[in-house]
Short mmCIF file of C-alpha atoms and ligand atoms in Angstrom, two decimals:
data_model
loop_
_atom_site.label_atom_id
_atom_site.label_comp_id
_atom_site.label_asym_id
_atom_site.label_seq_id
_atom_site.Cartn_x
_atom_site.Cartn_y
_atom_site.Cartn_z
CA MET A 1 1.79 -64.29 -58.37
CA GLU A 2 5.52 -63.75 -58.96
CA THR A 3 6.58 -62.01 -62.20
CA GLU A 4 7.80 -64.61 -64.68
CA TYR A 5 11.02 -63.73 -66.47
CA LEU A 6 9.99 -64.47 -70.05
CA SER A 7 13.43 -64.71 -71.67
CA THR A 8 14.46 -67.67 -69.53
CA GLY A 9 11.04 -69.15 -68.71
CA PHE A 10 10.16 -70.07 -72.31
CA LYS A 11 12.84 -72.77 -72.08
CA ASP A 12 10.61 -74.73 -69.69
CA VAL A 13 7.05 -73.42 -69.56
CA ASP A 14 5.82 -76.62 -67.84
CA GLY A 15 8.22 -75.94 -64.96
CA ALA A 16 7.11 -72.29 -64.59
CA GLN A 17 5.30 -70.98 -61.54
CA ASN A 18 2.81 -68.93 -63.53
CA GLN A 19 2.11 -70.55 -66.89
CA ASP A 20 -0.63 -68.01 -67.62
CA ALA A 21 2.10 -65.36 -68.01
CA TYR A 22 3.48 -67.27 -71.03
CA PHE A 23 0.04 -67.80 -72.57
CA GLU A 24 -0.77 -64.10 -72.08
CA CYS A 25 2.59 -63.04 -73.55
CA LEU A 26 2.08 -65.08 -76.74
CA THR A 27 -1.52 -63.85 -77.09
CA LEU A 28 -0.41 -60.23 -76.66
CA LEU A 29 2.46 -60.51 -79.16
CA ASP A 30 0.23 -62.23 -81.70
CA SER A 31 -2.20 -59.28 -81.53
CA LEU A 32 0.47 -56.62 -82.31
CA PRO A 33 0.51 -55.30 -85.91
CA TYR A 34 4.29 -55.84 -86.35
CA TYR A 35 3.94 -59.53 -85.42
CA ARG A 36 0.85 -60.07 -87.57
CA GLU A 37 2.66 -58.55 -90.55
CA TYR A 38 5.85 -60.62 -90.36
CA LYS A 39 3.85 -63.78 -89.64
CA THR A 40 1.55 -63.20 -92.65
CA ARG A 41 4.63 -62.49 -94.83
CA SER A 42 6.20 -65.74 -93.61
CA TYR A 43 3.26 -67.82 -94.88
CA ALA A 44 3.68 -66.21 -98.32
CA LEU A 45 7.45 -66.86 -98.30
CA LEU A 46 6.72 -70.53 -97.54
CA GLU A 47 4.66 -70.74 -100.77
CA LEU A 48 1.91 -72.71 -99.02
CA HIS A 49 -0.69 -74.46 -101.16
CA PRO A 50 -3.50 -76.98 -100.75
CA GLY A 51 -2.46 -80.56 -100.00
CA GLN A 52 0.85 -79.78 -98.29
CA THR A 53 2.02 -81.22 -94.96
CA VAL A 54 3.57 -78.50 -92.77
CA LEU A 55 5.48 -78.61 -89.47
CA GLU A 56 5.24 -75.67 -87.03
CA ALA A 57 8.12 -76.27 -84.58
CA GLY A 58 7.71 -74.68 -81.14
CA CYS A 59 4.08 -73.92 -81.98
CA GLY A 60 3.09 -72.32 -78.64
CA LEU A 61 -0.68 -71.75 -78.59
CA GLY A 62 -0.97 -72.76 -82.25
CA ASP A 63 -1.90 -69.43 -83.90
CA ASP A 64 0.50 -69.90 -86.83
CA ALA A 65 -0.53 -73.53 -87.24
CA PHE A 66 -4.20 -72.48 -87.50
CA ARG A 67 -3.49 -69.73 -90.02
CA MET A 68 -1.31 -72.01 -92.16
CA ALA A 69 -3.99 -74.74 -92.02
CA GLU A 70 -6.40 -72.39 -93.79
CA ARG A 71 -3.85 -72.10 -96.62
CA ILE A 72 -3.18 -75.83 -97.15
CA MET A 73 -6.86 -76.93 -97.24
CA PRO A 74 -8.22 -79.06 -98.74
CA GLY A 75 -6.07 -82.15 -98.40
CA GLY A 76 -3.19 -80.75 -96.36
CA LYS A 77 -2.23 -81.00 -92.70
CA VAL A 78 -0.27 -78.90 -90.19
CA VAL A 79 1.54 -80.55 -87.28
CA GLY A 80 2.42 -78.34 -84.31
CA VAL A 81 5.13 -79.54 -81.92
CA ASP A 82 6.03 -77.86 -78.63
CA ALA A 83 8.17 -78.87 -75.64
CA SER A 84 5.45 -77.68 -73.26
CA THR A 85 2.54 -80.04 -72.62
CA ALA A 86 0.62 -77.04 -71.18
CA MET A 87 0.96 -75.18 -74.52
CA ILE A 88 -0.08 -78.29 -76.45
CA HIS A 89 -3.11 -78.78 -74.20
CA LYS A 90 -4.22 -75.15 -74.81
CA ALA A 91 -3.64 -75.45 -78.57
CA ARG A 92 -5.69 -78.68 -78.77
CA LEU A 93 -8.54 -77.07 -76.81
CA ARG A 94 -8.61 -74.15 -79.23
CA ASN A 95 -8.90 -76.53 -82.18
CA ARG A 96 -11.95 -78.25 -80.66
CA THR A 97 -14.02 -75.35 -81.95
CA ALA A 98 -11.89 -74.44 -84.99
CA ARG A 99 -11.73 -78.08 -86.26
CA LEU A 100 -8.92 -77.28 -88.68
CA PRO A 101 -6.62 -79.99 -90.11
CA VAL A 102 -4.03 -79.48 -87.35
CA GLU A 103 -2.48 -82.02 -85.01
CA PHE A 104 -0.60 -80.93 -81.86
CA LEU A 105 2.13 -83.04 -80.26
CA ALA A 106 4.43 -82.53 -77.27
CA GLY A 107 8.06 -83.01 -78.27
CA ASP A 108 11.58 -81.62 -78.47
CA ILE A 109 12.67 -79.98 -81.71
CA LYS A 110 16.10 -81.57 -81.33
CA ALA A 111 14.61 -85.09 -81.48
CA LEU A 112 11.46 -84.97 -83.62
CA PRO A 113 9.24 -88.09 -83.65
CA PHE A 114 8.92 -88.11 -87.46
CA ALA A 115 10.49 -90.07 -90.31
CA SER A 116 12.91 -88.22 -92.59
CA HIS A 117 11.33 -86.36 -95.54
CA SER A 118 7.87 -86.10 -93.84
CA PHE A 119 7.08 -82.41 -94.43
CA ALA A 120 6.88 -80.14 -97.49
CA ARG A 121 7.39 -77.07 -95.28
CA CYS A 122 8.85 -76.40 -91.80
CA ARG A 123 8.48 -73.15 -89.87
CA ILE A 124 10.06 -72.08 -86.57
CA ASP A 125 9.30 -68.71 -84.94
CA ARG A 126 11.20 -67.25 -81.93
CA VAL A 127 12.15 -70.66 -80.55
CA LEU A 128 15.84 -71.00 -81.42
CA GLN A 129 16.64 -67.99 -79.19
CA HIS A 130 15.67 -70.19 -76.22
CA ILE A 131 17.46 -73.47 -76.94
CA CYS A 132 21.03 -74.70 -76.64
CA GLU A 133 22.74 -75.96 -79.81
CA PRO A 134 20.40 -74.32 -82.37
CA GLN A 135 22.45 -75.91 -85.16
CA GLN A 136 21.29 -79.35 -83.94
CA ALA A 137 17.64 -78.20 -84.02
CA ILE A 138 18.05 -76.82 -87.57
CA ALA A 139 19.66 -80.10 -88.72
CA GLU A 140 16.68 -81.99 -87.27
CA LEU A 141 14.21 -79.72 -89.10
CA VAL A 142 16.14 -80.28 -92.33
CA ARG A 143 16.06 -84.06 -91.76
CA VAL A 144 12.24 -84.15 -91.60
CA LEU A 145 11.90 -81.84 -94.63
CA GLU A 146 11.23 -83.32 -98.10
CA PRO A 147 13.89 -82.73 -100.78
CA ASN A 148 13.09 -79.35 -102.43
CA GLY A 149 11.03 -78.44 -99.30
CA LEU A 150 11.35 -75.03 -97.59
CA LEU A 151 12.46 -74.22 -94.04
CA LEU A 152 11.59 -70.78 -92.62
CA ALA A 153 12.94 -69.44 -89.34
CA TYR A 154 12.18 -66.07 -87.72
CA ASP A 155 14.27 -64.91 -84.80
CA ASN A 156 15.51 -61.88 -82.91
CA ASP A 157 18.94 -60.27 -82.94
CA TRP A 158 19.13 -59.06 -79.34
CA GLY A 159 22.33 -57.16 -80.20
CA THR A 160 20.03 -54.58 -81.82
CA PHE A 161 17.78 -54.06 -78.77
CA ALA A 162 17.81 -50.31 -78.06
CA ILE A 163 15.95 -48.14 -75.55
CA ALA A 164 15.99 -44.36 -76.02
CA SER A 165 17.27 -42.60 -72.88
CA GLU A 166 19.46 -39.77 -71.67
CA ALA A 167 20.97 -42.13 -69.05
CA VAL A 168 23.20 -43.87 -71.60
CA GLU A 169 25.28 -46.12 -69.30
CA MET A 170 22.35 -47.11 -67.10
CA THR A 171 20.28 -47.95 -70.19
CA ARG A 172 23.12 -50.04 -71.61
CA THR A 173 23.18 -52.02 -68.35
CA VAL A 174 19.42 -52.69 -68.51
CA GLU A 175 19.60 -53.64 -72.22
CA ARG A 176 22.49 -56.05 -71.61
CA CYS A 177 20.87 -57.60 -68.54
CA TRP A 178 17.75 -58.50 -70.60
CA CYS A 179 19.53 -59.52 -73.81
CA ASP A 180 22.17 -61.67 -72.13
CA SER A 181 19.45 -63.69 -70.41
CA PHE A 182 18.57 -65.34 -73.73
CA THR A 183 20.29 -68.64 -74.49
CA ASN A 184 21.12 -67.44 -78.04
CA SER A 185 20.96 -63.66 -78.04
CA ARG A 186 22.52 -63.38 -81.54
CA ILE A 187 20.50 -66.13 -83.24
CA GLY A 188 18.72 -63.75 -85.65
CA ARG A 189 21.96 -62.61 -87.29
CA ASP A 190 23.42 -66.14 -87.24
CA LEU A 191 20.48 -67.84 -88.98
CA PRO A 192 21.79 -67.49 -92.58
CA ASP A 193 25.14 -69.08 -91.55
CA HIS A 194 23.32 -71.91 -89.78
CA PHE A 195 21.11 -72.50 -92.83
CA ARG A 196 24.13 -72.74 -95.15
CA THR A 197 25.96 -75.05 -92.71
CA ALA A 198 22.84 -77.27 -92.70
CA GLY A 199 23.18 -77.58 -96.50
CA LEU A 200 20.16 -75.42 -97.45
CA SER A 201 20.26 -73.55 -100.77
CA ASP A 202 18.53 -70.45 -102.19
CA VAL A 203 18.77 -68.75 -98.78
CA ILE A 204 16.84 -65.48 -98.58
CA ILE A 205 16.72 -62.97 -95.71
CA ARG A 206 13.96 -60.51 -94.83
CA SER A 207 14.58 -58.20 -91.88
CA GLY A 208 12.26 -56.01 -89.84
CA THR A 209 12.37 -53.73 -86.81
CA SER A 210 9.62 -53.60 -84.22
CA VAL A 211 9.17 -50.32 -82.38
CA ILE A 212 7.20 -49.85 -79.15
CA THR A 213 6.46 -46.31 -77.95
CA ASP A 214 4.65 -47.04 -74.68
CA PHE A 215 6.56 -48.03 -71.54
CA GLU A 216 3.78 -50.21 -70.09
CA MET A 217 3.51 -52.19 -73.34
CA ALA A 218 7.31 -52.52 -73.53
CA ASP A 219 7.32 -53.73 -69.92
CA LYS A 220 4.87 -56.51 -70.86
CA VAL A 221 6.92 -57.54 -73.91
CA TYR A 222 10.46 -57.06 -72.55
CA ASN A 223 10.01 -57.33 -68.75
CA LEU A 224 11.67 -53.94 -68.18
CA ARG A 225 10.70 -53.57 -64.50
CA ALA A 226 11.82 -57.12 -63.70
CA THR A 227 15.08 -56.52 -65.57
CA VAL A 228 15.81 -53.39 -63.52
CA GLN A 229 15.06 -55.44 -60.38
CA LYS A 230 17.51 -58.14 -61.55
CA ALA A 231 20.19 -55.53 -62.23
CA VAL A 232 19.69 -54.19 -58.69
CA GLU A 233 19.90 -57.70 -57.18
CA VAL A 234 23.27 -58.40 -58.82
CA ASP A 235 24.61 -54.93 -57.85
CA LEU A 236 24.90 -53.63 -61.42
CA ILE A 237 22.83 -50.61 -60.39
CA SER A 238 21.44 -49.23 -57.12
CA ALA A 239 17.74 -49.40 -56.23
CA PRO A 240 17.35 -45.55 -56.38
CA GLN A 241 19.03 -45.48 -59.82
CA GLY A 242 16.58 -48.16 -60.99
CA CYS A 243 13.57 -46.15 -59.73
CA ILE A 244 14.80 -42.96 -61.41
CA TRP A 245 15.37 -44.82 -64.70
CA ILE A 246 11.83 -46.29 -64.70
CA GLU A 247 10.39 -42.85 -63.86
CA GLU A 248 12.33 -41.38 -66.79
CA GLN A 249 10.83 -44.01 -69.13
CA ILE A 250 7.28 -43.36 -67.88
CA GLU A 251 7.80 -39.62 -68.33
CA ARG A 252 9.14 -40.20 -71.84
CA THR A 253 5.94 -42.08 -72.69
CA VAL A 254 3.83 -39.14 -71.45
CA ASN A 255 5.96 -36.77 -73.56
CA GLY A 256 5.82 -39.01 -76.64
CA CYS A 257 9.58 -39.76 -76.47
CA PHE A 258 9.66 -43.37 -75.26
CA LYS A 259 11.06 -45.77 -77.86
CA VAL A 260 12.38 -49.31 -77.75
CA SER A 261 13.34 -51.11 -80.95
CA LEU A 262 14.48 -54.59 -81.93
CA THR A 263 15.52 -56.04 -85.29
CA ALA A 264 14.69 -59.62 -86.24
CA HIS A 265 15.26 -61.72 -89.34
CA THR A 266 13.17 -64.12 -91.38
CA VAL A 267 15.37 -66.61 -93.21
CA VAL A 268 14.16 -69.16 -95.77
CA GLY A 269 16.17 -71.99 -97.34
CA ARG A 270 15.48 -74.93 -99.64
CA LYS A 271 16.53 -78.53 -99.00
CA ARG A 272 18.61 -79.78 -101.92
CA ARG A 273 17.45 -82.80 -103.92
CA PRO A 274 19.86 -85.74 -103.67
CA ALA A 275 22.43 -85.63 -106.50
C1 SAM B 1 8.55 -67.45 -77.64
S1 SAM B 1 7.58 -68.90 -77.75
C2 SAM B 1 7.09 -68.82 -79.47
C3 SAM B 1 5.83 -69.62 -79.75
C4 SAM B 1 5.30 -69.53 -81.18
N1 SAM B 1 6.30 -69.98 -82.12
C5 SAM B 1 4.83 -68.15 -81.54
O1 SAM B 1 5.36 -67.53 -82.47
O2 SAM B 1 3.90 -67.66 -80.89
C6 SAM B 1 8.75 -70.24 -77.72
C7 SAM B 1 8.07 -71.62 -77.73
O3 SAM B 1 9.08 -72.62 -77.93
C8 SAM B 1 8.81 -73.73 -77.09
N2 SAM B 1 10.08 -74.47 -76.92
C9 SAM B 1 11.17 -74.09 -76.21
N3 SAM B 1 12.14 -75.02 -76.32
C10 SAM B 1 11.65 -76.02 -77.14
C11 SAM B 1 12.17 -77.26 -77.64
N4 SAM B 1 13.41 -77.67 -77.31
N5 SAM B 1 11.39 -78.01 -78.43
C12 SAM B 1 10.12 -77.60 -78.74
N6 SAM B 1 9.58 -76.44 -78.32
C13 SAM B 1 10.33 -75.65 -77.52
C14 SAM B 1 8.24 -73.10 -75.83
O4 SAM B 1 7.51 -74.03 -75.06
C15 SAM B 1 7.37 -71.98 -76.42
O5 SAM B 1 6.06 -72.42 -76.68
#
């Protein structure tokens, strides 16, 4: 099966050649301590309590929806929306055994099938990096939020993506090739501005940096081999240079010197009550 390029493929998982690659990627990320920690912190920042109705936008396989459902029981409900019918199908199957108060729907964040003021809380996690016009998506999330409700977004700032290497220029080329493939590579740093433009108040920012010290793990998360291949195909680097660079990274792992880091931001804002 061909390697899926995750940064672009998440825009249209249903159109992908190997959908399992996207399911596996989300399952892997969800198992990593850094991800578990920021996700758990995000539920606390949302001040979830029993009886609330919560929207998880771009829910993927539904892990966050399930964990939030445990916090809004009894009486509450989580709705997970995702553009991919394949993701929604998987998420629904998982809830057949869990039987949590969660409903999964296929839909586009930029045109949500809900009345205004339907949700006490909205959460969106690593989705805005993949979609055009993120401001429109944020405005739509604010529309469906109740007055005084909270919106939380977590997203990456790909301008901070950094791989340790002695081959500085070559590494910069690989970093740029991967980061520029995202629709919104700077969304993490732009979130607070977008929240204020959308009229949200009490905006708070929590930032974190994930660090991976194993090349094979980093390759799974950041598609490093496929990125080198892409850089070769568009003549940014030669094939031998690419091979040497990958060998250097593998050697760095063996020597305990491999490091790739990325900073991301969690931003929370409150919808104002009408004056
Ligand atoms: C990187 S995954 C993150 C999934 C999940 N939020 C998580 O943290 O595991 C991005 C998700 O956004 C979905 N997506 C992309 N564009 C979308 C859109 N316009 N509307 C709804 N979902 C979208 C993809 O199908 C994918 O499931």
